[in-house]
Amino acid sequence: ELKVEQNPLFLSMQEGKNYTIYCNYSTTSDRLYWYRQDPGKSLESLFVLLSNGAVKQEGRLMASLDTKARLSTLHITAAVHDLSATYFCAVAYSGYALNFGKGTSLLVTP
Amino acid sequence: DGGITQSPKYLFRKEGQNVTLSCEQNLNHDAMYWYRQDPGQGLRLIYYSQIVNDFQKGDIAEGYSVSREKKESFPLTVTSAQKNPTAFYLCASSILINGGEQFFGPGTRLTVL
């Protein structure tokens, strides 16, 4: 059974600070996705990571994938309030179905 | 506009009733998925379909049923056998190449009265 673990589950950080969210998974997969969810809303795709060593950046967010360590990271640089949301990592299994982590609820404060 | 639509946005069900959630996509995606989200939790896969007239159970299929008669449509029925159906239901679709990124609909919030 593929297990996906995110940490931390809750994160409160000040504007301007940096932080990293971690996503570990238990079995081999070469496809990992990061999504953002605002309260009461659906999921928005952030990054698609398809190979070992993949790194993608969009604005203040950067995601990376290490398939050998079964680890992905989502790094936040100089956080701003607009980044407050819940972030999910999801790992592909059984074709294209996804197994999601529990999410990291991020609150950026002044 | 291309996208995924779900209806209704909110749904209230009495115990013992079956209800059907609609999911339609005009992205020409082959695959469609249904997920359930409970408060403070990640998404759990209910059913998925990679081709018309074929679908597979996910991790929590008990008490749910689906059909895939058209490429664009993947309705989910929540039956009376589902003991705790109150949740947020999300439909997604994807192509089956180039990473298979899933795109999500706006969701249906189901409440059992």
PDB file of C-alpha atoms in Angstrom:
ATOM      1  CA  GLU A   1       0.000   0.000   0.000  1.00  0.00           C
ATOM      2  CA  LEU A   2       1.354   3.398  -0.970  1.00  0.00           C
ATOM      3  CA  LYS A   3       1.489   5.794   1.978  1.00  0.00           C
ATOM      4  CA  VAL A   4       2.116   9.494   1.604  1.00  0.00           C
ATOM      5  CA  GLU A   5       3.168  11.529   4.615  1.00  0.00           C
ATOM      6  CA  GLN A   6       3.461  15.273   4.762  1.00  0.00           C
ATOM      7  CA  ASN A   7       5.030  17.338   7.461  1.00  0.00           C
ATOM      8  CA  PRO A   8       4.366  19.577   9.070  1.00  0.00           C
ATOM      9  CA  LEU A   9       0.567  19.346   8.992  1.00  0.00           C
ATOM     10  CA  PHE A  10       0.205  22.876  10.344  1.00  0.00           C
ATOM     11  CA  LEU A  11       2.565  25.744   9.739  1.00  0.00           C
ATOM     12  CA  SER A  12       2.333  29.319  10.907  1.00  0.00           C
ATOM     13  CA  MET A  13       5.043  31.564   9.559  1.00  0.00           C
ATOM     14  CA  GLN A  14       5.777  35.255   9.389  1.00  0.00           C
ATOM     15  CA  GLU A  15       5.808  37.161   6.173  1.00  0.00           C
ATOM     16  CA  GLY A  16       9.243  37.310   4.652  1.00  0.00           C
ATOM     17  CA  LYS A  17      10.445  34.029   6.146  1.00  0.00           C
ATOM     18  CA  ASN A  18      11.468  30.854   4.345  1.00  0.00           C
ATOM     19  CA  TYR A  19      10.239  27.347   5.061  1.00  0.00           C
ATOM     20  CA  THR A  20      10.065  23.868   3.567  1.00  0.00           C
ATOM     21  CA  ILE A  21       7.217  21.359   3.493  1.00  0.00           C
ATOM     22  CA  TYR A  22       8.212  17.708   3.180  1.00  0.00           C
ATOM     23  CA  CYS A  23       6.429  14.859   1.429  1.00  0.00           C
ATOM     24  CA  ASN A  24       7.609  11.286   1.956  1.00  0.00           C
ATOM     25  CA  TYR A  25       6.104   8.288   0.222  1.00  0.00           C
ATOM     26  CA  SER A  26       6.511   4.589   0.853  1.00  0.00           C
ATOM     27  CA  THR A  27       6.818   2.839  -2.524  1.00  0.00           C
ATOM     28  CA  THR A  28       8.404   3.539  -5.867  1.00  0.00           C
ATOM     29  CA  SER A  29       6.749   6.148  -8.029  1.00  0.00           C
ATOM     30  CA  ASP A  30       8.079   8.513 -10.636  1.00  0.00           C
ATOM     31  CA  ARG A  31       5.238  10.991 -10.650  1.00  0.00           C
ATOM     32  CA  LEU A  32       4.504  13.452  -7.883  1.00  0.00           C
ATOM     33  CA  TYR A  33       2.167  16.411  -7.845  1.00  0.00           C
ATOM     34  CA  TRP A  34       1.670  19.438  -5.620  1.00  0.00           C
ATOM     35  CA  TYR A  35      -1.724  21.089  -5.261  1.00  0.00           C
ATOM     36  CA  ARG A  36      -3.049  24.126  -3.437  1.00  0.00           C
ATOM     37  CA  GLN A  37      -6.487  24.329  -1.831  1.00  0.00           C
ATOM     38  CA  ASP A  38      -8.105  27.475  -0.475  1.00  0.00           C
ATOM     39  CA  PRO A  39     -10.802  27.069   2.200  1.00  0.00           C
ATOM     40  CA  GLY A  40     -14.011  25.654   0.770  1.00  0.00           C
ATOM     41  CA  LYS A  41     -12.545  25.510  -2.711  1.00  0.00           C
ATOM     42  CA  SER A  42     -11.272  22.886  -5.097  1.00  0.00           C
ATOM     43  CA  LEU A  43      -7.667  21.941  -5.796  1.00  0.00           C
ATOM     44  CA  GLU A  44      -5.372  23.974  -8.020  1.00  0.00           C
ATOM     45  CA  SER A  45      -2.415  22.270  -9.647  1.00  0.00           C
ATOM     46  CA  LEU A  46       0.951  23.793  -8.736  1.00  0.00           C
ATOM     47  CA  PHE A  47       3.683  21.431  -9.901  1.00  0.00           C
ATOM     48  CA  VAL A  48       4.101  18.164 -11.768  1.00  0.00           C
ATOM     49  CA  LEU A  49       7.381  16.359 -11.031  1.00  0.00           C
ATOM     50  CA  LEU A  50       8.131  13.456 -13.337  1.00  0.00           C
ATOM     51  CA  SER A  51      11.724  12.412 -12.805  1.00  0.00           C
ATOM     52  CA  ASN A  52      14.431  12.098 -10.204  1.00  0.00           C
ATOM     53  CA  GLY A  53      16.052  15.436  -9.564  1.00  0.00           C
ATOM     54  CA  ALA A  54      13.187  17.407 -11.079  1.00  0.00           C
ATOM     55  CA  VAL A  55      12.975  20.960  -9.800  1.00  0.00           C
ATOM     56  CA  LYS A  56      10.258  23.429 -10.684  1.00  0.00           C
ATOM     57  CA  GLN A  57       9.705  26.991  -9.553  1.00  0.00           C
ATOM     58  CA  GLU A  58       6.774  29.347  -9.739  1.00  0.00           C
ATOM     59  CA  GLY A  59       7.045  32.666  -7.965  1.00  0.00           C
ATOM     60  CA  ARG A  60       7.905  32.106  -4.304  1.00  0.00           C
ATOM     61  CA  LEU A  61       7.359  28.339  -4.491  1.00  0.00           C
ATOM     62  CA  MET A  62       9.881  25.743  -5.565  1.00  0.00           C
ATOM     63  CA  ALA A  63       9.299  21.995  -5.654  1.00  0.00           C
ATOM     64  CA  SER A  64      11.812  19.193  -6.010  1.00  0.00           C
ATOM     65  CA  LEU A  65      11.738  15.413  -6.264  1.00  0.00           C
ATOM     66  CA  ASP A  66      14.217  12.783  -5.099  1.00  0.00           C
ATOM     67  CA  THR A  67      12.833   9.416  -6.185  1.00  0.00           C
ATOM     68  CA  LYS A  68      15.660   7.467  -4.551  1.00  0.00           C
ATOM     69  CA  ALA A  69      14.876   8.978  -1.159  1.00  0.00           C
ATOM     70  CA  ARG A  70      11.127   8.925  -1.961  1.00  0.00           C
ATOM     71  CA  LEU A  71      10.995  12.558  -0.918  1.00  0.00           C
ATOM     72  CA  SER A  72       9.622  15.749  -2.378  1.00  0.00           C
ATOM     73  CA  THR A  73       9.972  19.213  -0.922  1.00  0.00           C
ATOM     74  CA  LEU A  74       8.002  22.395  -1.409  1.00  0.00           C
ATOM     75  CA  HIS A  75      10.109  25.387  -0.473  1.00  0.00           C
ATOM     76  CA  ILE A  76       8.553  28.732   0.300  1.00  0.00           C
ATOM     77  CA  THR A  77      10.733  31.811  -0.119  1.00  0.00           C
ATOM     78  CA  ALA A  78       9.907  35.138   1.530  1.00  0.00           C
ATOM     79  CA  ALA A  79       6.341  34.163   2.365  1.00  0.00           C
ATOM     80  CA  VAL A  80       3.462  36.535   1.744  1.00  0.00           C
ATOM     81  CA  HIS A  81      -0.098  36.394   3.082  1.00  0.00           C
ATOM     82  CA  ASP A  82      -1.488  35.284  -0.299  1.00  0.00           C
ATOM     83  CA  LEU A  83       0.310  31.969   0.122  1.00  0.00           C
ATOM     84  CA  SER A  84      -1.929  31.044   3.058  1.00  0.00           C
ATOM     85  CA  ALA A  85      -3.713  27.846   1.982  1.00  0.00           C
ATOM     86  CA  THR A  86      -3.511  24.074   2.356  1.00  0.00           C
ATOM     87  CA  TYR A  87      -0.878  22.350   0.242  1.00  0.00           C
ATOM     88  CA  PHE A  88      -1.161  18.706  -0.772  1.00  0.00           C
ATOM     89  CA  CYS A  89       1.333  16.399  -2.327  1.00  0.00           C
ATOM     90  CA  ALA A  90       0.007  13.440  -4.307  1.00  0.00           C
ATOM     91  CA  VAL A  91       1.846  10.414  -5.629  1.00  0.00           C
ATOM     92  CA  ALA A  92       0.781   8.386  -8.640  1.00  0.00           C
ATOM     93  CA  TYR A  93       0.010   4.694  -8.250  1.00  0.00           C
ATOM     94  CA  SER A  94      -2.020   2.119 -10.189  1.00  0.00           C
ATOM     95  CA  GLY A  95      -1.834   3.894 -13.478  1.00  0.00           C
ATOM     96  CA  TYR A  96      -2.802   7.485 -13.028  1.00  0.00           C
ATOM     97  CA  ALA A  97      -4.782   7.382  -9.798  1.00  0.00           C
ATOM     98  CA  LEU A  98      -3.291   9.512  -7.032  1.00  0.00           C
ATOM     99  CA  ASN A  99      -2.656   8.917  -3.353  1.00  0.00           C
ATOM    100  CA  PHE A 100      -2.750  12.178  -1.394  1.00  0.00           C
ATOM    101  CA  GLY A 101      -1.002  13.290   1.750  1.00  0.00           C
ATOM    102  CA  LYS A 102      -3.128  14.823   4.507  1.00  0.00           C
ATOM    103  CA  GLY A 103      -2.103  18.320   3.541  1.00  0.00           C
ATOM    104  CA  THR A 104      -0.124  21.109   5.159  1.00  0.00           C
ATOM    105  CA  SER A 105      -2.216  24.009   6.374  1.00  0.00           C
ATOM    106  CA  LEU A 106      -0.109  27.143   5.965  1.00  0.00           C
ATOM    107  CA  LEU A 107      -0.878  30.460   7.631  1.00  0.00           C
ATOM    108  CA  VAL A 108       1.303  33.445   6.814  1.00  0.00           C
ATOM    109  CA  THR A 109       1.048  36.247   9.350  1.00  0.00           C
ATOM    110  CA  PRO A 110       2.270  39.854   9.232  1.00  0.00           C
TER     111      PRO A 110
ATOM    112  CA  ASP B   1     -14.289  27.651 -21.797  1.00  0.00           C
ATOM    113  CA  GLY B   2     -12.752  24.251 -21.202  1.00  0.00           C
ATOM    114  CA  GLY B   3     -13.117  22.750 -17.789  1.00  0.00           C
ATOM    115  CA  ILE B   4     -14.804  20.431 -15.362  1.00  0.00           C
ATOM    116  CA  THR B   5     -18.234  21.119 -13.928  1.00  0.00           C
ATOM    117  CA  GLN B   6     -19.866  19.481 -10.965  1.00  0.00           C
ATOM    118  CA  SER B   7     -23.447  19.792  -9.828  1.00  0.00           C
ATOM    119  CA  PRO B   8     -25.032  20.497  -7.537  1.00  0.00           C
ATOM    120  CA  LYS B   9     -22.683  22.601  -5.444  1.00  0.00           C
ATOM    121  CA  TYR B  10     -24.527  21.667  -2.253  1.00  0.00           C
ATOM    122  CA  LEU B  11     -26.664  18.577  -1.716  1.00  0.00           C
ATOM    123  CA  PHE B  12     -28.698  17.465   1.258  1.00  0.00           C
ATOM    124  CA  ARG B  13     -29.740  13.880   1.630  1.00  0.00           C
ATOM    125  CA  LYS B  14     -32.002  12.099   4.020  1.00  0.00           C
ATOM    126  CA  GLU B  15     -30.792   8.853   5.464  1.00  0.00           C
ATOM    127  CA  GLY B  16     -31.719   5.909   3.279  1.00  0.00           C
ATOM    128  CA  GLN B  17     -31.780   7.887   0.040  1.00  0.00           C
ATOM    129  CA  ASN B  18     -29.577   7.426  -2.984  1.00  0.00           C
ATOM    130  CA  VAL B  19     -28.234  10.584  -4.571  1.00  0.00           C
ATOM    131  CA  THR B  20     -26.297  11.168  -7.779  1.00  0.00           C
ATOM    132  CA  LEU B  21     -23.528  13.727  -8.203  1.00  0.00           C
ATOM    133  CA  SER B  22     -22.840  14.981 -11.683  1.00  0.00           C
ATOM    134  CA  CYS B  23     -19.404  15.490 -13.238  1.00  0.00           C
ATOM    135  CA  GLU B  24     -18.889  16.705 -16.804  1.00  0.00           C
ATOM    136  CA  GLN B  25     -15.683  17.684 -18.611  1.00  0.00           C
ATOM    137  CA  ASN B  26     -15.075  19.223 -22.028  1.00  0.00           C
ATOM    138  CA  LEU B  27     -11.297  18.858 -21.956  1.00  0.00           C
ATOM    139  CA  ASN B  28     -11.369  15.699 -24.085  1.00  0.00           C
ATOM    140  CA  HIS B  29      -9.626  13.850 -21.255  1.00  0.00           C
ATOM    141  CA  ASP B  30      -9.710  10.076 -21.302  1.00  0.00           C
ATOM    142  CA  ALA B  31      -9.539   9.515 -17.560  1.00  0.00           C
ATOM    143  CA  MET B  32     -11.904  10.673 -14.840  1.00  0.00           C
ATOM    144  CA  TYR B  33     -11.778  10.265 -11.076  1.00  0.00           C
ATOM    145  CA  TRP B  34     -13.903  10.704  -7.977  1.00  0.00           C
ATOM    146  CA  TYR B  35     -12.374  11.637  -4.625  1.00  0.00           C
ATOM    147  CA  ARG B  36     -13.841  12.210  -1.204  1.00  0.00           C
ATOM    148  CA  GLN B  37     -12.446  14.771   1.214  1.00  0.00           C
ATOM    149  CA  ASP B  38     -13.297  14.844   4.910  1.00  0.00           C
ATOM    150  CA  PRO B  39     -12.486  17.881   7.104  1.00  0.00           C
ATOM    151  CA  GLY B  40      -8.780  18.213   7.778  1.00  0.00           C
ATOM    152  CA  GLN B  41      -7.984  15.241   5.587  1.00  0.00           C
ATOM    153  CA  GLY B  42      -6.456  14.556   2.244  1.00  0.00           C
ATOM    154  CA  LEU B  43      -8.384  13.192  -0.700  1.00  0.00           C
ATOM    155  CA  ARG B  44      -9.288   9.527  -0.935  1.00  0.00           C
ATOM    156  CA  LEU B  45     -10.011   7.813  -4.231  1.00  0.00           C
ATOM    157  CA  ILE B  46     -13.500   6.353  -4.692  1.00  0.00           C
ATOM    158  CA  TYR B  47     -13.560   5.259  -8.350  1.00  0.00           C
ATOM    159  CA  TYR B  48     -11.708   6.031 -11.537  1.00  0.00           C
ATOM    160  CA  SER B  49     -12.198   5.379 -15.220  1.00  0.00           C
ATOM    161  CA  GLN B  50      -9.641   5.450 -17.990  1.00  0.00           C
ATOM    162  CA  ILE B  51     -11.977   4.625 -20.851  1.00  0.00           C
ATOM    163  CA  VAL B  52     -15.662   4.694 -21.653  1.00  0.00           C
ATOM    164  CA  ASN B  53     -17.639   1.759 -20.247  1.00  0.00           C
ATOM    165  CA  ASP B  54     -14.822   0.758 -17.893  1.00  0.00           C
ATOM    166  CA  PHE B  55     -14.021   1.825 -14.351  1.00  0.00           C
ATOM    167  CA  GLN B  56     -12.063   0.595 -11.323  1.00  0.00           C
ATOM    168  CA  LYS B  57     -12.643   0.759  -7.607  1.00  0.00           C
ATOM    169  CA  GLY B  58     -10.455   3.005  -5.540  1.00  0.00           C
ATOM    170  CA  ASP B  59      -9.655   2.736  -1.858  1.00  0.00           C
ATOM    171  CA  ILE B  60     -13.134   3.533  -0.525  1.00  0.00           C
ATOM    172  CA  ALA B  61     -15.612   2.302  -3.163  1.00  0.00           C
ATOM    173  CA  GLU B  62     -18.047   0.621  -0.770  1.00  0.00           C
ATOM    174  CA  GLY B  63     -21.433   2.332  -0.804  1.00  0.00           C
ATOM    175  CA  TYR B  64     -20.745   4.163  -4.077  1.00  0.00           C
ATOM    176  CA  SER B  65     -21.404   3.380  -7.733  1.00  0.00           C
ATOM    177  CA  VAL B  66     -20.415   5.023 -11.006  1.00  0.00           C
ATOM    178  CA  SER B  67     -21.022   4.785 -14.731  1.00  0.00           C
ATOM    179  CA  ARG B  68     -19.055   5.976 -17.748  1.00  0.00           C
ATOM    180  CA  GLU B  69     -21.356   5.861 -20.747  1.00  0.00           C
ATOM    181  CA  LYS B  70     -19.846   8.948 -22.379  1.00  0.00           C
ATOM    182  CA  LYS B  71     -16.304  10.245 -22.400  1.00  0.00           C
ATOM    183  CA  GLU B  72     -17.456  13.600 -21.020  1.00  0.00           C
ATOM    184  CA  SER B  73     -19.486  12.328 -18.092  1.00  0.00           C
ATOM    185  CA  PHE B  74     -18.733  10.347 -14.930  1.00  0.00           C
ATOM    186  CA  PRO B  75     -21.643  10.501 -12.449  1.00  0.00           C
ATOM    187  CA  LEU B  76     -21.262   9.205  -8.914  1.00  0.00           C
ATOM    188  CA  THR B  77     -24.149   7.675  -6.981  1.00  0.00           C
ATOM    189  CA  VAL B  78     -23.960   7.677  -3.217  1.00  0.00           C
ATOM    190  CA  THR B  79     -26.142   4.813  -2.097  1.00  0.00           C
ATOM    191  CA  SER B  80     -27.882   4.196   1.200  1.00  0.00           C
ATOM    192  CA  ALA B  81     -25.215   1.592   1.911  1.00  0.00           C
ATOM    193  CA  GLN B  82     -22.660   4.364   2.456  1.00  0.00           C
ATOM    194  CA  LYS B  83     -22.899   4.826   6.214  1.00  0.00           C
ATOM    195  CA  ASN B  84     -21.148   8.164   6.541  1.00  0.00           C
ATOM    196  CA  PRO B  85     -21.553  10.070   3.277  1.00  0.00           C
ATOM    197  CA  THR B  86     -21.269  13.625   4.580  1.00  0.00           C
ATOM    198  CA  ALA B  87     -18.158  14.974   2.846  1.00  0.00           C
ATOM    199  CA  PHE B  88     -16.800  17.152   0.049  1.00  0.00           C
ATOM    200  CA  TYR B  89     -16.733  15.259  -3.264  1.00  0.00           C
ATOM    201  CA  LEU B  90     -14.270  16.208  -5.978  1.00  0.00           C
ATOM    202  CA  CYS B  91     -14.222  15.027  -9.548  1.00  0.00           C
ATOM    203  CA  ALA B  92     -11.062  15.207 -11.646  1.00  0.00           C
ATOM    204  CA  SER B  93      -9.941  14.354 -15.144  1.00  0.00           C
ATOM    205  CA  SER B  94      -6.626  13.838 -16.909  1.00  0.00           C
ATOM    206  CA  ILE B  95      -4.986  12.743 -20.102  1.00  0.00           C
ATOM    207  CA  LEU B  96      -3.025   9.499 -19.895  1.00  0.00           C
ATOM    208  CA  ILE B  97       0.282  10.791 -21.239  1.00  0.00           C
ATOM    209  CA  ASN B  98       2.763  13.522 -20.347  1.00  0.00           C
ATOM    210  CA  GLY B  99       2.490  13.012 -16.621  1.00  0.00           C
ATOM    211  CA  GLY B 100      -1.248  12.679 -16.420  1.00  0.00           C
ATOM    212  CA  GLU B 101      -1.801  15.862 -14.440  1.00  0.00           C
ATOM    213  CA  GLN B 102      -5.265  15.827 -12.890  1.00  0.00           C
ATOM    214  CA  PHE B 103      -7.526  18.839 -13.071  1.00  0.00           C
ATOM    215  CA  PHE B 104     -10.280  19.197 -10.516  1.00  0.00           C
ATOM    216  CA  GLY B 105     -13.865  20.384 -10.641  1.00  0.00           C
ATOM    217  CA  PRO B 106     -15.297  22.803  -8.069  1.00  0.00           C
ATOM    218  CA  GLY B 107     -16.718  20.058  -5.854  1.00  0.00           C
ATOM    219  CA  THR B 108     -20.051  19.041  -4.343  1.00  0.00           C
ATOM    220  CA  ARG B 109     -20.639  19.296  -0.621  1.00  0.00           C
ATOM    221  CA  LEU B 110     -22.967  16.517   0.505  1.00  0.00           C
ATOM    222  CA  THR B 111     -24.690  16.628   3.875  1.00  0.00           C
ATOM    223  CA  VAL B 112     -26.828  13.877   5.328  1.00  0.00           C
ATOM    224  CA  LEU B 113     -29.692  15.170   7.440  1.00  0.00           C
TER     225      LEU B 113
END
